[in-house]
């Protein structure tokens, strides 16, 4: 018997943990099992062709909100081509509404919830015939076109799962997913983790051994999928300590609850090498009343205190989340949440929109809060009694410019230039979002250089201001992240080759002792003291030269006093 476990990922760099777990959990059984991974950018016809060419008896799909439409189309086509191929679905998107996917005969079976033990018994049923299909808990199946369900399966001992990665796996340029625990101690209404109670942890020494596997493989990024990694302070401390003490370039990403970080953990994290850890923190809103509406016990004051402490360490990249459309939060409340979060200045701010996932308490309470949401994946909010559809659309524009300009980290000084011209940070991004929409930039692709040019248009058309200083700031940021030999024609460049040669000669002779001048350096003239302006926000006109290192994005050097 041949089974093809199939994942349709959202991006090429992603990997699917679920199908790896299933394969590993049944590797001792005498059947042929292979894994196939695609993305939602692949042509459906190509996916179908590859799956059919394997001549499988059974095909299994891992289903999520981002791929369910693709999976349904693929399954239907496979059934039309060869109805003898059995299809099973698993994953969060089908676990809470299984019957609706089986009635149209999209599939023959659905594995509900945790799939490892149900899948193993399913395979044993097919190859050993020592168990009846009707005895497999957590399984939906068709019997003479009637959907039957065998009942809920108890949660498994997480230490029985098998490590799903092998020595010969090619993990280059992939985000590798890993979990050290299952479950969440909290009960947030919008999250599926709240549907199961309690947290189960892997054995600590086993976790260390498995993490060393990634370190030895020189994996670039390991992303823990634990819902609240630091809910057990001792467990989190020991793993962080283990990783801090290792000599590795691997980055480890954790979802944490910042407010429960302990002083011991923060003192430990100070010892981490820069880039060793990334933290994702779900703030969601700074409105304590709204937090109560969604069963979140944290308050923003505690979250801010801990995040600020981590930011002062300057070695851990932090990604903070906000959710628009939460019950009880109107446009002005969200604006306030945005502004309060922005004052922290994390490396990234994610502006998301409430999704009413199948099985979540939030979906069950949608009428209570007058929430209208899309019936199609990803089931995103359309409006509530507190926020209108039009307001959410405008926040979508804020999300776009925030992600492009703030989260990229390539426009820092330009954004600082504009922030002081607006009443609040939100007003800047709101204005930019509306400007993008009015100019039609949201409806077409624009070049990377145009993203800089738009700031000049915005300054002159929206604010009616002169752009002389702004262009200097734009040029400064542009040269930090782009090729130095060419700049867009909307920026000024003056070249005095004779003077530049004299400056280079001085550098070569060690005027800047720590930077011997080579072809890796670029010299650029500015009409203001741009370093002083960006550091102190004071303006000094004149001829000023700045030295950029072509191989570094570190702050360039001012040659003031040398020229």
Coordinates of C-alpha atoms in Angstrom, one line a residue:
X1 CA 0.0 0.0 0.0
X2 CA 1.3 3.5 -0.9
X3 CA 0.3 6.7 0.9
X4 CA 1.2 10.2 -0.2
X5 CA 1.1 12.7 2.6
X6 CA 0.6 16.1 1.0
X7 CA 1.1 19.7 2.2
X8 CA 0.2 22.8 0.3
X9 CA 2.2 25.5 2.1
X10 CA 1.7 29.2 1.9
X11 CA 5.3 29.9 0.8
X12 CA 8.3 27.8 -0.5
X13 CA 10.4 28.6 2.6
X14 CA 7.7 27.0 4.9
X15 CA 7.8 23.4 5.8
X16 CA 4.9 21.2 7.1
X17 CA 5.3 19.6 10.5
X18 CA 2.0 17.7 10.5
X19 CA 2.7 15.3 7.6
X20 CA 6.2 14.7 9.0
X21 CA 4.7 13.7 12.3
X22 CA 2.4 11.2 10.6
X23 CA 5.2 9.7 8.6
X24 CA 7.5 9.4 11.6
X25 CA 4.8 7.9 13.8
X26 CA 4.2 5.0 11.4
X27 CA 7.7 4.4 10.1
X28 CA 7.8 0.9 11.6
X29 CA 4.8 -0.2 9.7
X30 CA 5.1 -2.1 6.5
X31 CA 3.7 0.3 3.9
X32 CA 5.1 2.8 1.5
X33 CA 4.8 6.4 2.7
X34 CA 6.1 9.5 0.9
X35 CA 5.7 13.2 1.5
X36 CA 5.0 15.9 -1.2
X37 CA 5.1 19.6 -0.5
X38 CA 3.8 22.3 -2.7
X39 CA 2.7 25.9 -2.3
X40 CA -0.4 27.9 -3.0
X41 CA 1.5 29.5 -5.9
X42 CA 1.9 26.2 -7.7
X43 CA -0.6 25.4 -10.5
X44 CA -3.3 23.0 -9.3
X45 CA -2.9 21.0 -12.5
X46 CA 0.8 20.4 -11.7
X47 CA 0.0 19.3 -8.2
X48 CA -2.6 16.9 -9.4
X49 CA -0.3 15.5 -12.1
X50 CA 2.5 14.9 -9.6
X51 CA 0.2 13.2 -7.1
X52 CA -1.4 10.9 -9.7
X53 CA 2.0 10.0 -11.1
X54 CA 2.9 8.4 -7.8
X55 CA 0.1 5.8 -8.3
X56 CA -1.0 6.0 -4.7
X57 CA -3.7 4.0 -2.9
X58 CA -4.3 6.9 -0.5
X59 CA -3.6 10.6 -0.5
X60 CA -3.7 12.7 2.7
X61 CA -3.8 16.5 2.9
X62 CA -2.9 18.8 5.8
X63 CA -5.7 21.5 5.8
X64 CA -5.5 25.1 7.0
X65 CA -7.4 28.3 6.2
X66 CA -4.8 29.4 3.7
X67 CA -4.9 26.2 1.6
X68 CA -8.4 24.6 2.0
X69 CA -9.7 25.9 -1.3
X70 CA -6.7 24.5 -3.1
X71 CA -7.0 21.2 -1.3
X72 CA -10.7 20.9 -2.2
X73 CA -10.1 21.6 -5.9
X74 CA -7.2 19.1 -6.0
X75 CA -9.2 16.4 -4.2
X76 CA -12.1 16.8 -6.6
X77 CA -9.9 16.5 -9.6
X78 CA -8.2 13.4 -8.3
X79 CA -11.5 11.8 -7.6
X80 CA -12.6 12.6 -11.2
X81 CA -9.4 11.1 -12.6
X82 CA -9.3 8.0 -10.4
X83 CA -12.1 7.3 -8.0
X84 CA -10.3 4.3 -6.6
X85 CA -7.8 6.6 -4.8
X86 CA -8.9 7.2 -1.3
X87 CA -8.4 10.7 0.2
X88 CA -8.2 11.8 3.8
X89 CA -8.1 15.3 5.2
X90 CA -6.7 16.4 8.5
X91 CA -5.8 19.7 10.3
X92 CA -7.6 22.5 12.0
X93 CA -9.6 23.7 9.1
X94 CA -11.5 20.3 8.8
X95 CA -11.5 19.2 12.4
X96 CA -14.4 21.4 13.5
X97 CA -16.7 21.0 10.5
X98 CA -15.9 17.6 9.1
X99 CA -19.3 16.6 7.8
X100 CA -19.5 19.6 5.4
X101 CA -16.3 18.4 3.7
X102 CA -17.5 14.8 3.3
X103 CA -21.0 15.3 1.9
X104 CA -19.8 16.5 -1.5
X105 CA -17.5 13.5 -1.6
X106 CA -14.4 15.6 -1.5
X107 CA -12.8 13.0 0.7
X108 CA -13.3 9.5 2.1
X109 CA -12.0 10.1 5.6
X110 CA -11.2 13.0 8.0
X111 CA -8.8 12.8 10.9
X112 CA -9.9 15.0 13.7
X113 CA -7.6 17.0 16.0
X114 CA -4.3 15.4 16.9
X115 CA -3.7 12.9 14.1
X116 CA -0.7 10.7 15.1
X117 CA -2.6 7.9 16.9
X118 CA -5.7 8.0 14.7
X119 CA -3.5 7.9 11.5
X120 CA -1.4 4.9 12.9
X121 CA -4.6 2.9 13.6
X122 CA -6.0 3.9 10.2
X123 CA -2.9 2.5 8.5
X124 CA -2.9 -0.6 10.6
X125 CA -6.6 -1.1 9.7
X126 CA -5.7 -0.9 6.0
X127 CA -2.6 -3.1 6.0
X128 CA -3.1 -5.5 9.0
X129 CA -6.9 -5.8 9.0
X130 CA -6.6 -6.3 12.8
X131 CA -8.8 -3.3 13.7
X132 CA -12.2 -2.2 12.4
X133 CA -12.5 1.3 10.8
X134 CA -15.4 1.8 13.2
X135 CA -13.1 1.5 16.2
X136 CA -10.7 4.3 15.3
X137 CA -11.4 7.3 17.5
X138 CA -11.1 10.7 16.0
X139 CA -12.1 9.4 12.6
X140 CA -14.9 10.4 10.2
X141 CA -15.6 8.0 7.3
X142 CA -18.2 7.2 4.7
X143 CA -20.3 4.0 5.0
X144 CA -22.6 3.6 2.0
X145 CA -22.5 7.4 1.5
X146 CA -23.5 8.0 5.1
X147 CA -21.0 10.0 7.3
X148 CA -20.1 8.1 10.4
X149 CA -18.0 9.4 13.4
X150 CA -16.2 7.2 15.9
X151 CA -16.0 9.8 18.7
X152 CA -13.4 12.0 20.3
X153 CA -10.0 10.7 20.9
X154 CA -8.3 11.5 24.2
X155 CA -5.2 13.7 23.9
X156 CA -2.0 11.6 23.5
X157 CA 1.1 11.6 25.7
X158 CA 3.1 14.1 23.7
X159 CA 6.4 12.3 24.5
X160 CA 5.1 9.4 22.3
X161 CA 5.5 11.6 19.2
X162 CA 8.5 10.8 17.0
X163 CA 11.1 13.4 16.1
X164 CA 10.1 14.1 12.5
X165 CA 13.4 15.2 10.9
X166 CA 16.1 13.0 9.5
X167 CA 19.8 13.4 8.8
X168 CA 19.3 13.4 5.1
X169 CA 16.6 16.0 5.1
X170 CA 17.5 19.1 3.1
X171 CA 16.5 22.0 5.4
X172 CA 18.5 24.7 3.6
X173 CA 16.7 28.0 3.2
X174 CA 13.6 26.6 5.0
X175 CA 11.8 27.7 8.1
X176 CA 11.9 24.6 10.3
X177 CA 8.9 24.2 12.6
X178 CA 9.3 22.5 16.0
X179 CA 7.2 22.1 19.1
X180 CA 8.3 21.5 22.7
X181 CA 4.7 21.6 24.1
X182 CA 1.1 21.3 23.1
X183 CA -1.8 23.3 24.4
X184 CA -2.1 26.7 26.1
X185 CA -3.0 27.7 29.6
X186 CA -5.0 30.7 28.4
X187 CA -8.5 30.8 26.9
X188 CA -8.5 33.5 24.2
X189 CA -11.8 33.3 22.4
X190 CA -10.3 33.8 18.9
X191 CA -7.7 31.0 19.2
X192 CA -8.2 27.3 18.6
X193 CA -5.8 26.5 21.4
X194 CA -8.5 27.4 23.8
X195 CA -10.5 24.4 22.6
X196 CA -8.3 22.0 24.6
X197 CA -7.3 22.5 28.2
X198 CA -3.9 22.1 29.8
X199 CA -0.4 22.1 28.4
X200 CA 1.7 19.0 27.7
X201 CA 5.5 19.3 27.6
X202 CA 8.2 17.1 26.0
X203 CA 10.9 15.8 28.2
X204 CA 13.4 18.6 28.6
X205 CA 16.5 16.5 27.8
X206 CA 14.8 15.2 24.6
X207 CA 14.1 18.8 23.6
X208 CA 17.8 19.7 24.0
X209 CA 18.9 16.7 22.0
X210 CA 16.5 17.6 19.1
X211 CA 17.5 21.3 19.1
X212 CA 21.1 20.2 18.9
X213 CA 20.1 18.4 15.7
X214 CA 19.1 21.7 14.1
X215 CA 22.2 23.4 15.3
X216 CA 24.4 20.7 13.9
X217 CA 22.5 20.9 10.6
X218 CA 23.1 24.7 10.6
X219 CA 19.4 25.4 10.1
X220 CA 18.9 29.1 9.6
X221 CA 15.6 29.6 11.4
X222 CA 13.8 27.2 13.9
X223 CA 10.3 28.4 14.6
X224 CA 8.6 27.0 17.8
X225 CA 4.9 26.6 17.3
X226 CA 4.2 26.4 21.0
X227 CA 1.3 28.7 21.7
X228 CA 2.8 30.3 24.8
X229 CA 6.4 29.0 25.1
X230 CA 7.1 30.6 28.4
X231 CA 4.0 29.5 30.3
X232 CA 6.2 27.1 32.3
X233 CA 9.0 29.5 33.5
X234 CA 11.5 26.8 34.5
X235 CA 11.0 24.9 31.2
X236 CA 11.5 28.0 29.1
X237 CA 14.5 29.2 31.2
X238 CA 16.3 25.8 30.8
X239 CA 15.8 25.7 27.0
X240 CA 16.9 29.4 26.6
X241 CA 19.9 28.7 28.7
X242 CA 20.8 25.7 26.7
X243 CA 20.5 27.6 23.4
X244 CA 22.4 30.6 24.7
X245 CA 25.4 28.4 25.6
X246 CA 25.6 26.9 22.2
X247 CA 27.9 28.2 19.5
X248 CA 25.5 28.5 16.6
X249 CA 24.2 30.9 13.9
X250 CA 20.7 29.4 14.1
X251 CA 17.9 31.8 15.0
X252 CA 15.1 30.5 17.3
X253 CA 11.6 32.0 17.1
X254 CA 9.2 31.8 20.1
X255 CA 5.7 33.0 20.7
X256 CA 5.7 34.3 24.3
X257 CA 3.4 36.1 26.7
X258 CA 5.6 39.1 27.7
X259 CA 3.8 39.9 30.9
X260 CA 4.8 36.6 32.6
X261 CA 8.5 36.9 31.8
X262 CA 10.4 36.6 35.1
X263 CA 13.4 38.7 36.2
X264 CA 15.5 35.6 36.1
X265 CA 14.5 35.0 32.5
X266 CA 15.3 38.6 31.5
X267 CA 18.7 38.5 33.2
X268 CA 19.4 35.2 31.3
X269 CA 18.3 36.7 28.0
X270 CA 20.8 39.5 28.4
X271 CA 23.5 36.9 27.7
X272 CA 22.1 35.8 24.4
X273 CA 24.0 36.6 21.2
X274 CA 22.3 39.1 19.0
X275 CA 20.1 37.3 16.5
X276 CA 19.9 34.1 18.6
X277 CA 16.2 34.7 19.5
X278 CA 13.2 36.3 18.0
X279 CA 10.0 36.8 20.1
X280 CA 6.5 37.2 18.9
X281 CA 4.2 38.8 21.4
X282 CA 0.4 38.9 21.0
X283 CA -0.6 42.3 22.4
X284 CA -3.8 42.4 20.3
X285 CA -5.2 45.6 22.0
X286 CA -4.2 47.9 24.8
X287 CA -7.8 48.4 25.8
X288 CA -8.3 46.4 29.1
X289 CA -12.1 46.2 28.6
X290 CA -11.6 44.6 25.1
X291 CA -9.0 42.3 26.5
X292 CA -11.6 41.0 29.0
X293 CA -14.1 40.6 26.2
X294 CA -11.7 38.0 24.6
X295 CA -10.7 36.3 27.8
X296 CA -7.2 37.7 27.9
X297 CA -5.9 38.2 31.4
X298 CA -2.8 40.3 30.5
X299 CA -2.9 44.1 30.6
X300 CA -0.9 46.4 28.4
X301 CA 1.0 48.1 31.3
X302 CA 2.6 44.8 32.3
X303 CA 3.3 43.8 28.7
X304 CA 4.9 47.2 27.9
X305 CA 7.2 47.0 31.0
X306 CA 8.6 43.6 30.0
X307 CA 8.9 44.4 26.3
X308 CA 10.7 47.6 27.1
X309 CA 13.2 45.7 29.3
X310 CA 13.9 43.4 26.4
X311 CA 14.3 46.2 23.9
X312 CA 17.0 47.8 26.2
X313 CA 19.0 44.6 25.9
X314 CA 19.1 45.2 22.1
X315 CA 19.8 41.6 21.2
X316 CA 16.3 40.1 20.6
X317 CA 14.1 41.0 17.7
X318 CA 10.5 41.5 18.8
X319 CA 7.4 41.2 16.7
X320 CA 4.3 42.6 18.3
X321 CA 0.7 41.8 17.2
X322 CA -2.4 43.9 17.1
X323 CA -5.8 42.6 16.0
X324 CA -8.4 45.0 14.5
X325 CA -12.1 44.2 14.9
X326 CA -12.1 42.7 18.4
X327 CA -15.4 42.7 20.2
X328 CA -16.0 46.1 21.8
X329 CA -13.2 47.9 20.1
X330 CA -14.1 50.8 17.8
X331 CA -11.9 52.8 15.4
X332 CA -10.7 55.3 18.0
X333 CA -9.9 52.6 20.5
X334 CA -7.8 50.7 17.9
X335 CA -6.1 54.0 16.9
X336 CA -5.1 54.4 20.6
X337 CA -3.9 50.8 20.7
X338 CA -1.7 51.5 17.7
X339 CA -0.2 54.6 19.1
X340 CA 0.5 53.1 22.5
X341 CA 2.2 50.1 20.9
X342 CA 4.2 52.3 18.5
X343 CA 5.7 54.2 21.5
X344 CA 7.5 51.0 22.4
X345 CA 9.3 51.0 19.0
X346 CA 9.6 47.2 18.5
X347 CA 11.4 45.9 15.4
X348 CA 8.0 44.8 13.8
X349 CA 4.4 45.5 14.3
X350 CA 1.9 43.1 12.8
X351 CA -1.6 44.6 12.2
X352 CA -3.9 41.7 11.8
X353 CA -7.7 41.4 11.5
X354 CA -10.0 39.2 13.6
X355 CA -10.7 35.8 12.0
X356 CA -13.6 33.7 13.3
X357 CA -12.0 30.3 13.0
X358 CA -14.2 27.2 13.0
X359 CA -14.3 25.7 16.5
X360 CA -13.4 29.0 18.2
X361 CA -15.5 30.5 21.0
X362 CA -15.4 33.8 19.1
X363 CA -17.4 32.3 16.3
X364 CA -19.9 30.9 18.7
X365 CA -20.3 34.4 20.2
X366 CA -20.5 36.3 16.9
X367 CA -24.1 37.2 17.3
X368 CA -23.6 38.4 20.8
X369 CA -21.0 41.0 19.5
X370 CA -22.9 41.7 16.3
X371 CA -19.9 40.4 14.3
X372 CA -20.3 39.9 10.6
X373 CA -17.6 37.8 9.0
X374 CA -16.8 36.3 5.7
X375 CA -18.2 32.7 5.2
X376 CA -15.1 31.9 3.1
X377 CA -11.6 31.2 4.4
X378 CA -9.9 32.9 6.3
X379 CA -13.3 33.9 7.8
X380 CA -12.1 37.5 8.3
X381 CA -14.3 40.1 10.0
X382 CA -16.3 42.4 7.8
X383 CA -17.9 44.7 10.4
X384 CA -19.3 44.8 13.9
X385 CA -21.6 47.2 15.8
X386 CA -18.4 49.0 16.9
X387 CA -16.4 49.2 13.7
X388 CA -17.7 49.6 10.1
X389 CA -16.6 47.8 7.0
X390 CA -15.3 51.1 5.6
X391 CA -13.2 51.7 8.7
X392 CA -11.7 48.2 8.4
X393 CA -10.9 48.9 4.8
X394 CA -9.0 52.0 5.8
X395 CA -7.1 50.0 8.4
X396 CA -6.1 47.5 5.6
X397 CA -4.4 50.5 4.0
X398 CA -2.6 51.3 7.2
X399 CA -1.5 47.7 7.5
X400 CA 0.0 47.8 4.0
X401 CA 2.1 50.9 4.5
X402 CA 3.1 49.9 8.0
X403 CA 4.4 46.6 6.8
X404 CA 6.3 48.1 3.9
X405 CA 7.7 51.1 5.6
X406 CA 8.0 50.3 9.3
X407 CA 8.6 46.5 9.4
X408 CA 11.2 46.5 6.6
X409 CA 13.5 48.7 8.7
X410 CA 14.7 50.5 5.5
X411 CA 12.9 53.8 6.0
X412 CA 13.6 54.6 9.7
X413 CA 15.0 58.1 9.3
X414 CA 12.4 59.1 6.7
X415 CA 9.6 58.0 9.1
X416 CA 11.2 59.9 11.9
X417 CA 11.2 63.0 9.7
X418 CA 7.4 62.7 9.1
X419 CA 6.3 61.5 12.6
X420 CA 6.8 64.9 14.1
X421 CA 4.6 66.5 11.5
X422 CA 1.5 64.5 12.6
X423 CA -0.5 64.5 15.8
X424 CA 0.2 60.8 16.3
X425 CA 2.0 57.8 14.6
X426 CA -1.3 56.4 13.5
X427 CA -2.2 59.6 11.7
X428 CA 1.0 59.4 9.7
X429 CA 0.3 55.8 8.5
X430 CA -3.4 56.6 8.0
X431 CA -2.4 59.5 5.8
X432 CA 0.1 57.4 3.9
X433 CA -2.5 54.7 3.4
X434 CA -5.1 57.1 2.0
X435 CA -2.5 58.7 -0.2
X436 CA -1.5 55.3 -1.6
X437 CA -5.1 54.6 -2.3
X438 CA -5.9 58.0 -3.9
X439 CA -2.9 57.7 -6.2
X440 CA -3.7 54.2 -7.3
X441 CA -0.5 52.7 -5.8
X442 CA -2.4 49.9 -4.0
X443 CA -3.8 48.7 -7.3
X444 CA -0.5 48.1 -9.1
X445 CA 3.0 47.0 -8.6
X446 CA 5.6 49.8 -8.0
X447 CA 9.3 49.6 -7.9
X448 CA 11.5 49.7 -4.8
X449 CA 12.8 53.1 -5.8
X450 CA 9.2 54.4 -6.2
X451 CA 8.5 53.6 -2.5
X452 CA 11.1 56.3 -1.7
X453 CA 9.8 58.7 -4.3
X454 CA 6.3 58.5 -2.9
X455 CA 7.5 60.2 0.2
X456 CA 8.4 63.3 -1.8
X457 CA 5.0 63.3 -3.5
X458 CA 3.3 62.8 -0.1
X459 CA 5.3 65.7 1.4
X460 CA 4.5 68.1 -1.4
X461 CA 1.0 67.1 -2.3
X462 CA -0.4 66.0 1.1
X463 CA 1.5 68.3 3.4
X464 CA 2.3 71.1 0.9
X465 CA 5.9 71.4 2.1
X466 CA 9.3 71.8 0.5
X467 CA 11.3 68.6 0.1
X468 CA 14.9 69.9 0.2
X469 CA 15.7 68.4 3.6
X470 CA 13.5 65.4 3.0
X471 CA 15.5 64.5 -0.1
X472 CA 18.7 64.5 1.9
X473 CA 17.1 62.1 4.5
X474 CA 15.7 59.9 1.7
X475 CA 19.1 59.7 0.1
X476 CA 20.7 58.8 3.4
X477 CA 18.3 55.9 4.0
X478 CA 18.3 54.8 0.4
X479 CA 22.1 54.4 0.3
X480 CA 22.0 52.3 3.5
X481 CA 20.0 49.5 1.8
X482 CA 20.6 49.9 -1.9
X483 CA 23.4 49.9 -4.4
X484 CA 25.6 53.0 -4.0
X485 CA 26.8 53.6 -7.6
X486 CA 23.3 54.6 -8.8
X487 CA 20.6 56.6 -7.2
X488 CA 17.2 57.5 -8.6
X489 CA 16.9 60.7 -10.6
X490 CA 14.6 62.3 -8.1
X491 CA 17.5 62.5 -5.7
X492 CA 20.5 64.9 -6.1
X493 CA 24.1 63.7 -6.5
X494 CA 27.0 66.0 -6.8
X495 CA 30.4 64.5 -7.7
X496 CA 33.8 66.2 -7.2
X497 CA 36.2 63.5 -8.2
X498 CA 39.3 65.5 -7.3
X499 CA 38.1 66.2 -3.8
X500 CA 36.9 62.6 -3.4
X501 CA 40.3 61.4 -4.3
X502 CA 41.9 63.6 -1.7
X503 CA 39.4 62.3 0.9
X504 CA 40.2 58.7 -0.1
X505 CA 43.9 59.3 0.2
X506 CA 43.4 60.6 3.8
X507 CA 41.4 57.5 4.7
X508 CA 44.0 55.2 3.2
X509 CA 46.7 56.9 5.3
X510 CA 44.7 56.0 8.4
X511 CA 42.8 59.1 9.3
X512 CA 39.9 56.7 10.0
X513 CA 42.1 54.1 11.6
X514 CA 39.6 51.3 12.0
X515 CA 38.4 51.5 8.4
X516 CA 41.1 51.1 5.8
X517 CA 39.6 52.4 2.5
X518 CA 39.0 49.8 -0.2
X519 CA 36.6 49.5 -3.1
X520 CA 34.0 48.3 -0.6
X521 CA 33.5 51.9 0.5
X522 CA 31.4 54.6 -1.1
X523 CA 31.6 58.3 -0.5
X524 CA 28.5 60.5 -0.8
X525 CA 28.1 64.3 -0.5
X526 CA 25.2 65.8 1.4
X527 CA 24.0 69.4 1.7
X528 CA 23.4 69.1 5.4
X529 CA 25.1 67.4 8.3
X530 CA 23.0 64.3 7.8
X531 CA 24.5 62.3 10.7
X532 CA 23.9 65.2 13.1
X533 CA 20.4 65.6 11.8
X534 CA 19.5 62.0 12.2
X535 CA 21.1 61.7 15.6
X536 CA 20.2 65.1 17.2
X537 CA 17.4 66.4 14.9
X538 CA 19.4 69.7 14.5
X539 CA 20.0 71.3 11.1
X540 CA 23.4 72.4 9.8
X541 CA 23.8 73.4 6.1
X542 CA 27.0 73.0 4.2
X543 CA 29.1 70.4 2.3
X544 CA 29.3 67.2 4.2
X545 CA 30.7 63.8 3.2
X546 CA 29.6 60.4 4.5
X547 CA 31.4 57.1 4.1
X548 CA 29.2 54.0 3.4
X549 CA 30.5 50.5 3.7
X550 CA 29.1 48.5 0.7
X551 CA 29.1 45.3 2.8
X552 CA 27.4 46.6 5.9
X553 CA 24.1 48.2 6.8
X554 CA 25.6 49.7 9.9
X555 CA 25.5 53.5 10.4
X556 CA 27.8 55.2 7.9
X557 CA 30.6 57.4 9.1
X558 CA 30.7 61.2 9.0
X559 CA 33.8 62.7 7.5
X560 CA 33.2 66.0 9.2
X561 CA 36.5 67.5 10.4
X562 CA 38.4 65.4 7.9
X563 CA 37.3 67.1 4.7

